[in-house]
């Protein structure tokens, strides 16, 4: 069985970055790196009546560095010591101006297990036009510059099938919606 035999903190800021020494089952010790960025939550809100879902976009350093356009993403955020359901409700209000009703758990995924400790609890949630109670855009002082997008369910399906949803959590949630709610796709 593999085990961590040494760890050194390299960076301690917004996230923690560790240099590890890992002993493999054959006794060889190799260097690995670990990004400790905590736990997170994400939700794909959808309106079955108007046949839309809500996605957001914002400047992301990795996407900018790759020279690509902002991603369409599910609403998400770090837990910050909150319960997952409470945190995603807060994020939905901050990012999308959306008050969420019942949450449907989908999965608790490892987005990038080779390097990150992060697990993301994924949810689906119905909403209606009346649940849009604010503009969204992100919390004051977090400098997120979030844009809110209501996307038709047909466009979401087309993006998922074409490989155009390149954010992993959003793709998983779109696929879950396709599988769990076939009545939405006519």
XYZ file of N, CA and C in Angstrom:
558
model
N 0.845 -1.170 0.000
C 0.000 0.000 0.000
C 0.901 1.247 0.000
N 0.545 2.234 -0.791
C 1.303 3.483 -0.847
C 1.024 4.311 0.408
N 2.036 5.132 0.793
C 1.836 6.014 1.945
C 2.704 7.257 1.819
N 2.216 8.335 2.422
C 2.978 9.581 2.471
C 4.005 9.439 3.595
N 5.284 9.650 3.251
C 6.337 9.509 4.254
C 6.935 10.850 4.663
N 6.701 11.898 3.882
C 7.180 13.236 4.252
C 6.333 14.276 3.529
N 6.169 15.420 4.176
C 5.444 16.528 3.539
C 6.076 17.842 3.975
N 6.139 18.770 3.008
C 6.690 20.094 3.278
C 5.735 21.127 2.689
N 5.308 22.076 3.517
C 4.434 23.151 3.059
C 5.253 24.119 2.215
N 4.831 24.315 0.970
C 5.538 25.185 0.040
C 4.879 26.562 -0.029
N 3.549 26.595 0.066
C 2.801 27.850 -0.036
C 1.590 27.767 0.879
N 1.341 28.845 1.630
C 0.186 28.900 2.526
C -0.497 30.246 2.323
N -1.472 30.265 1.427
C -2.221 31.480 1.103
C -3.680 31.133 0.930
N -4.243 31.557 -0.199
C -5.640 31.232 -0.497
C -5.848 29.717 -0.419
N -4.873 28.982 -0.934
C -4.815 27.535 -0.824
C -3.498 27.177 -0.157
N -3.339 25.910 0.171
C -2.054 25.409 0.649
C -1.497 24.481 -0.420
N -0.198 24.583 -0.625
C 0.466 23.730 -1.602
C 1.578 22.973 -0.893
N 1.556 21.654 -1.013
C 2.499 20.783 -0.310
C 3.381 20.027 -1.300
N 4.617 19.776 -0.892
C 5.515 18.856 -1.589
C 5.528 17.594 -0.741
N 5.177 16.480 -1.359
C 5.094 15.211 -0.636
C 6.151 14.237 -1.131
N 6.525 13.342 -0.249
C 7.280 12.160 -0.643
C 6.346 10.982 -0.369
N 6.104 10.200 -1.407
C 5.173 9.081 -1.329
C 5.942 7.783 -1.571
N 5.814 6.855 -0.614
C 6.410 5.538 -0.794
C 5.380 4.658 -1.501
N 5.771 4.154 -2.661
C 4.907 3.290 -3.455
C 4.949 1.862 -2.909
N 4.032 1.012 -3.314
C 3.986 -0.350 -2.787
C 5.293 -1.139 -2.961
N 6.080 -0.788 -3.983
C 7.343 -1.507 -4.197
C 8.504 -0.928 -3.395
N 8.238 0.102 -2.543
C 9.262 0.705 -1.713
C 9.909 1.939 -2.303
N 9.675 2.217 -3.575
C 10.255 3.400 -4.206
C 9.587 4.655 -3.633
N 10.383 5.694 -3.355
C 9.860 6.967 -2.868
C 9.890 7.969 -4.014
N 8.736 8.581 -4.282
C 8.611 9.548 -5.376
C 8.072 10.866 -4.849
N 8.373 11.935 -5.564
C 7.855 13.260 -5.206
C 6.486 13.456 -5.851
N 5.569 13.986 -5.069
C 4.244 14.350 -5.562
C 3.900 15.718 -4.983
N 2.913 16.364 -5.569
C 2.493 17.685 -5.108
C 1.017 17.629 -4.754
N 0.642 18.420 -3.762
C -0.729 18.393 -3.264
C -1.241 19.814 -3.072
N -2.350 20.104 -3.718
C -3.039 21.375 -3.555
C -4.183 21.141 -2.577
N -4.108 21.765 -1.414
C -5.144 21.610 -0.392
C -6.069 22.814 -0.485
N -7.189 22.628 -1.161
C -8.129 23.729 -1.339
C -9.498 23.437 -0.755
N -9.561 22.510 0.177
C -10.790 22.294 0.930
C -11.894 21.634 0.135
N -13.091 21.694 0.693
C -14.270 21.064 0.100
C -15.141 22.140 -0.548
N -15.958 21.738 -1.505
C -16.767 22.695 -2.245
C -18.149 22.103 -2.549
N -19.001 22.956 -3.062
C -20.351 22.564 -3.482
C -20.665 23.233 -4.814
N -21.563 22.614 -5.572
C -22.001 23.193 -6.844
C -23.445 22.776 -7.089
N -24.163 23.637 -7.807
C -25.558 23.350 -8.128
C -25.857 23.773 -9.561
N -26.680 22.960 -10.219
C -27.234 23.342 -11.513
C -28.718 23.611 -11.292
N -29.091 24.890 -11.182
C -30.508 25.221 -11.055
C -31.178 25.156 -12.432
N -32.390 24.603 -12.470
C -33.105 24.538 -13.741
C -34.578 24.854 -13.522
N -35.165 25.475 -14.543
C -36.577 25.850 -14.540
C -37.265 24.986 -15.587
N -38.011 23.984 -15.128
C -38.659 23.037 -16.031
C -39.775 23.690 -16.843
N -40.398 24.728 -16.306
C -41.505 25.393 -17.006
C -40.978 26.242 -18.156
N -39.997 27.081 -17.867
C -39.427 27.948 -18.910
C -38.352 27.227 -19.717
N -37.976 26.006 -19.294
C -36.984 25.170 -19.982
C -35.641 25.873 -20.134
N -35.145 26.391 -18.983
C -33.830 27.032 -18.929
C -33.075 26.519 -17.697
N -31.785 26.761 -17.690
C -30.977 26.525 -16.502
C -30.140 27.771 -16.277
N -29.581 27.891 -15.084
C -28.740 29.037 -14.787
C -27.292 28.592 -14.670
N -26.447 29.251 -15.451
C -25.006 29.061 -15.381
C -24.366 30.418 -15.142
N -23.124 30.418 -14.725
C -22.394 31.665 -14.495
C -21.057 31.598 -15.224
N -20.452 32.757 -15.403
C -19.090 32.815 -15.924
C -18.348 33.894 -15.152
N -17.035 33.729 -15.068
C -16.200 34.694 -14.367
C -14.755 34.503 -14.802
N -13.925 35.512 -14.628
C -12.514 35.347 -14.985
C -11.853 34.295 -14.086
N -11.232 33.310 -14.694
C -10.518 32.251 -13.982
C -9.063 32.282 -14.439
N -8.137 32.319 -13.493
C -6.716 32.468 -13.821
C -6.226 31.381 -14.779
N -6.584 30.125 -14.534
C -6.102 29.035 -15.390
C -6.635 29.171 -16.811
N -7.882 29.586 -16.944
C -8.494 29.743 -18.264
C -7.865 30.934 -18.990
N -7.638 32.022 -18.254
C -6.963 33.182 -18.840
C -5.560 32.808 -19.312
N -4.826 32.062 -18.470
C -3.463 31.659 -18.821
C -3.442 30.777 -20.068
N -4.517 30.023 -20.292
C -4.614 29.173 -21.483
C -5.075 29.956 -22.702
N -5.430 31.235 -22.498
C -5.874 32.069 -23.610
C -7.268 31.747 -24.097
N -8.092 31.183 -23.221
C -9.442 30.792 -23.623
C -10.490 31.741 -23.053
N -11.666 31.682 -23.637
C -12.798 32.490 -23.183
C -13.307 31.942 -21.859
N -13.988 32.779 -21.060
C -14.550 32.295 -19.788
C -15.456 31.081 -20.003
N -15.426 30.179 -19.030
C -16.242 28.964 -19.066
C -17.652 29.252 -18.580
N -18.616 28.526 -19.103
C -19.942 28.501 -18.488
C -19.870 27.464 -17.380
N -20.256 27.862 -16.168
C -20.099 26.989 -15.002
C -21.379 26.926 -14.184
N -21.536 25.824 -13.480
C -22.565 25.721 -12.455
C -22.177 26.660 -11.309
N -23.154 27.128 -10.580
C -22.901 27.945 -9.390
C -22.151 27.085 -8.381
N -21.087 27.636 -7.783
C -20.265 26.822 -6.884
C -19.517 27.699 -5.891
N -19.005 27.054 -4.855
C -18.176 27.753 -3.886
C -17.579 26.800 -2.879
N -16.547 27.267 -2.203
C -15.922 26.490 -1.134
C -16.840 26.452 0.073
N -16.758 25.366 0.836
C -17.619 25.221 2.019
C -17.322 26.257 3.093
N -16.063 26.615 3.281
C -15.704 27.600 4.311
C -16.338 27.262 5.655
N -16.250 25.992 6.058
C -16.743 25.491 7.351
C -18.271 25.514 7.491
N -18.998 25.679 6.390
C -20.464 25.634 6.428
C -20.947 24.250 5.993
N -22.179 23.926 6.328
C -22.811 22.707 5.835
C -23.029 22.854 4.328
N -22.875 21.772 3.551
C -22.996 21.881 2.093
C -24.291 22.523 1.603
N -25.433 22.111 2.139
C -26.704 22.662 1.655
C -26.831 24.147 1.988
N -26.398 24.550 3.168
C -26.451 25.975 3.531
C -25.511 26.785 2.649
N -24.345 26.229 2.386
C -23.360 26.963 1.585
C -23.836 27.146 0.155
N -24.417 26.105 -0.455
C -24.818 26.252 -1.856
C -26.010 27.192 -1.982
N -26.848 27.250 -0.982
C -27.949 28.222 -1.004
C -27.393 29.651 -0.956
N -26.384 29.851 -0.114
C -25.747 31.171 -0.028
C -25.067 31.536 -1.348
N -24.362 30.585 -1.942
C -23.686 30.829 -3.225
C -24.688 31.136 -4.332
N -25.802 30.416 -4.367
C -26.814 30.652 -5.400
C -27.355 32.073 -5.304
N -27.537 32.562 -4.094
C -28.022 33.925 -3.909
C -26.948 34.933 -4.300
N -25.705 34.704 -3.856
C -24.613 35.630 -4.166
C -24.307 35.664 -5.662
N -24.147 34.496 -6.263
C -23.701 34.424 -7.649
C -24.830 34.634 -8.654
N -25.980 34.036 -8.401
C -27.064 34.085 -9.374
C -28.269 34.895 -8.960
N -28.268 35.429 -7.734
C -29.454 36.143 -7.255
C -30.637 35.214 -7.116
N -30.373 33.951 -6.853
C -31.385 32.910 -6.912
C -31.632 32.287 -5.548
N -32.892 32.209 -5.169
C -33.309 31.520 -3.950
C -33.659 30.084 -4.352
N -32.955 29.128 -3.757
C -33.158 27.724 -4.112
C -34.178 27.057 -3.208
N -34.954 26.148 -3.782
C -35.856 25.301 -3.017
C -35.150 24.007 -2.677
N -35.852 22.870 -2.770
C -35.248 21.579 -2.435
C -34.035 21.270 -3.321
N -33.026 20.676 -2.704
C -31.811 20.282 -3.410
C -31.820 18.781 -3.637
N -31.411 18.367 -4.817
C -31.312 16.945 -5.153
C -29.831 16.580 -5.257
N -29.300 15.811 -4.305
C -27.886 15.422 -4.375
C -27.600 14.573 -5.616
N -26.460 14.814 -6.239
C -26.047 14.058 -7.420
C -24.845 13.174 -7.101
N -23.765 13.772 -6.601
C -22.537 13.024 -6.304
C -21.592 13.918 -5.516
N -20.598 13.293 -4.919
C -19.517 14.022 -4.254
C -18.247 13.621 -4.999
N -17.790 14.481 -5.922
C -16.749 14.103 -6.871
C -15.364 14.638 -6.498
N -14.343 13.961 -7.000
C -12.951 14.411 -6.941
C -12.652 15.018 -8.313
N -12.645 16.344 -8.476
C -12.399 16.935 -9.800
C -10.996 16.676 -10.353
N -9.961 16.771 -9.510
C -8.592 16.533 -9.987
C -7.789 15.762 -8.931
N -8.095 14.468 -8.755
C -7.459 13.688 -7.688
C -5.942 13.528 -7.792
N -5.309 13.682 -8.959
C -3.855 13.553 -8.956
C -3.136 14.611 -8.108
N -3.790 15.766 -7.882
C -3.070 16.843 -7.202
C -3.879 17.562 -6.129
N -5.196 17.441 -6.132
C -6.019 18.271 -5.252
C -6.806 17.453 -4.230
N -6.926 18.018 -3.014
C -7.747 17.410 -1.967
C -9.236 17.707 -2.157
N -9.554 18.617 -3.060
C -10.928 19.099 -3.186
C -11.896 17.991 -3.576
N -13.034 17.974 -2.879
C -14.203 17.177 -3.248
C -15.326 18.178 -3.435
N -16.168 17.953 -4.429
C -17.261 18.870 -4.720
C -18.580 18.109 -4.632
N -19.434 18.539 -3.703
C -20.777 17.974 -3.569
C -21.653 18.633 -4.622
N -22.245 17.828 -5.487
C -23.042 18.337 -6.606
C -24.536 18.171 -6.332
N -25.284 19.206 -6.738
C -26.741 19.204 -6.570
C -27.432 19.688 -7.834
N -28.646 19.223 -8.029
C -29.604 19.809 -8.964
C -30.657 20.504 -8.123
N -31.260 21.569 -8.659
C -32.329 22.263 -7.932
C -33.256 22.945 -8.930
N -34.552 22.711 -8.751
C -35.546 23.419 -9.560
C -35.646 24.856 -9.078
N -35.982 25.743 -10.004
C -36.295 27.123 -9.638
C -37.316 27.664 -10.622
N -37.861 28.822 -10.308
C -38.796 29.507 -11.204
C -38.361 30.959 -11.328
N -38.974 31.668 -12.242
C -38.645 33.094 -12.433
C -38.835 33.863 -11.128
N -39.820 33.478 -10.311
C -40.079 34.169 -9.043
C -38.945 33.971 -8.029
N -38.120 32.945 -8.224
C -37.004 32.678 -7.303
C -35.782 33.536 -7.597
N -35.809 34.251 -8.695
C -34.714 35.185 -9.012
C -34.995 36.469 -8.246
N -34.390 36.610 -7.060
C -34.719 37.697 -6.133
C -33.667 38.800 -6.088
N -32.568 38.636 -6.828
C -31.511 39.643 -6.856
C -30.746 39.510 -8.172
N -29.819 40.422 -8.402
C -29.042 40.415 -9.649
C -27.983 39.335 -9.694
N -27.423 38.992 -8.530
C -26.294 38.067 -8.518
C -25.009 38.820 -8.832
N -24.007 38.107 -9.307
C -22.745 38.741 -9.658
C -21.630 38.486 -8.669
N -21.939 37.906 -7.513
C -20.913 37.604 -6.518
C -21.058 38.453 -5.281
N -20.409 38.019 -4.232
C -20.471 38.712 -2.949
C -19.594 39.957 -2.980
N -20.054 41.003 -2.307
C -19.247 42.212 -2.190
C -17.905 41.873 -1.561
N -16.859 42.430 -2.106
C -15.530 42.241 -1.556
C -14.809 40.995 -2.036
N -15.469 40.149 -2.828
C -14.799 38.944 -3.327
C -14.233 39.139 -4.735
N -14.586 40.224 -5.388
C -14.009 40.606 -6.688
C -14.093 39.489 -7.719
N -15.278 38.886 -7.835
C -15.448 37.751 -8.735
C -15.862 38.146 -10.152
N -16.563 39.247 -10.303
C -17.031 39.712 -11.625
C -17.815 38.618 -12.350
N -18.821 38.092 -11.672
C -19.626 36.987 -12.195
C -20.713 37.520 -13.120
N -20.855 36.855 -14.265
C -21.965 37.121 -15.183
C -22.933 35.950 -15.084
N -24.222 36.259 -15.057
C -25.268 35.247 -14.916
C -25.881 34.982 -16.291
N -26.074 33.704 -16.615
C -26.630 33.310 -17.910
C -27.779 32.326 -17.708
N -28.931 32.638 -18.268
C -29.987 31.631 -18.351
C -29.857 31.018 -19.740
N -29.627 29.714 -19.744
C -29.358 28.975 -20.973
C -30.517 28.013 -21.192
N -30.997 27.918 -22.428
C -32.092 26.980 -22.686
C -31.613 25.553 -22.424
N -32.544 24.711 -21.993
C -32.189 23.315 -21.738
C -31.742 22.620 -23.024
N -32.329 23.008 -24.159
C -31.887 22.426 -25.431
C -30.444 22.812 -25.729
N -30.070 24.063 -25.440
C -28.683 24.504 -25.653
C -27.746 23.774 -24.687
N -28.174 23.585 -23.437
C -27.358 22.849 -22.462
C -27.105 21.428 -22.957
N -28.158 20.779 -23.423
C -28.031 19.409 -23.947
C -27.070 19.385 -25.125
N -27.235 20.321 -26.052
C -26.358 20.373 -27.230
C -24.899 20.592 -26.825
N -24.660 21.483 -25.865
C -23.292 21.732 -25.406
C -22.704 20.483 -24.753
N -23.508 19.793 -23.944
C -23.019 18.584 -23.275
C -22.666 17.507 -24.306
N -23.525 17.307 -25.281
C -23.300 16.274 -26.287
C -22.155 16.613 -27.231
N -21.931 17.902 -27.480
C -20.871 18.331 -28.396
C -19.507 18.455 -27.714
N -19.471 18.295 -26.388
C -18.208 18.467 -25.673
C -17.856 19.913 -25.420
N -18.847 20.801 -25.491
C -18.596 22.226 -25.305
C -18.725 22.688 -23.859
N -19.167 21.826 -22.956
C -19.162 22.152 -21.525
C -17.840 21.625 -20.977
N -16.852 22.488 -20.882
C -15.509 22.030 -20.532
C -15.209 22.130 -19.041
N -16.100 22.697 -18.251
C -15.955 22.691 -16.801
C -16.516 21.362 -16.294
N -15.687 20.589 -15.594
C -16.057 19.221 -15.226
C -17.316 19.144 -14.371
N -17.427 19.985 -13.335
C -18.597 19.891 -12.457
C -19.877 20.209 -13.225
N -19.777 21.135 -14.155
C -20.949 21.532 -14.945
C -21.343 20.421 -15.908
N -20.361 19.778 -16.507
C -20.651 18.664 -17.406
C -21.317 17.520 -16.657
N -20.795 17.168 -15.488
C -21.397 16.093 -14.690
C -22.845 16.451 -14.334
N -23.070 17.699 -13.924
C -24.427 18.105 -13.551
C -25.365 18.120 -14.760
N -24.884 18.574 -15.906
C -25.721 18.566 -17.114
C -26.081 17.135 -17.495
N -25.113 16.224 -17.413
C -25.389 14.823 -17.731
C -26.372 14.214 -16.730
N -26.227 14.581 -15.463
C -27.170 14.080 -14.449
C -28.582 14.568 -14.749
N -28.707 15.831 -15.134
C -30.028 16.369 -15.469
C -30.605 15.646 -16.686
N -29.781 15.390 -17.687
C -30.241 14.664 -18.876
C -30.752 13.269 -18.509
N -30.030 12.592 -17.628
C -30.402 11.223 -17.261
C -31.582 11.162 -16.297
N -31.621 12.089 -15.349
C -32.649 12.025 -14.303
C -33.971 12.671 -14.703
N -33.951 13.569 -15.651
C -35.159 14.285 -16.056
C -35.391 14.182 -17.559
N -35.569 12.968 -18.085
C -35.732 12.807 -19.546
C -36.965 13.542 -20.077
N -37.955 13.779 -19.241
C -39.151 14.494 -19.692
C -38.867 15.927 -20.121
N -37.720 16.472 -19.728
C -37.364 17.849 -20.104
C -36.878 17.968 -21.526
N -36.621 16.852 -22.193
C -35.971 16.905 -23.489
C -36.895 16.540 -24.636
N -38.179 16.517 -24.428
C -39.167 16.344 -25.484
C -39.008 15.232 -26.427
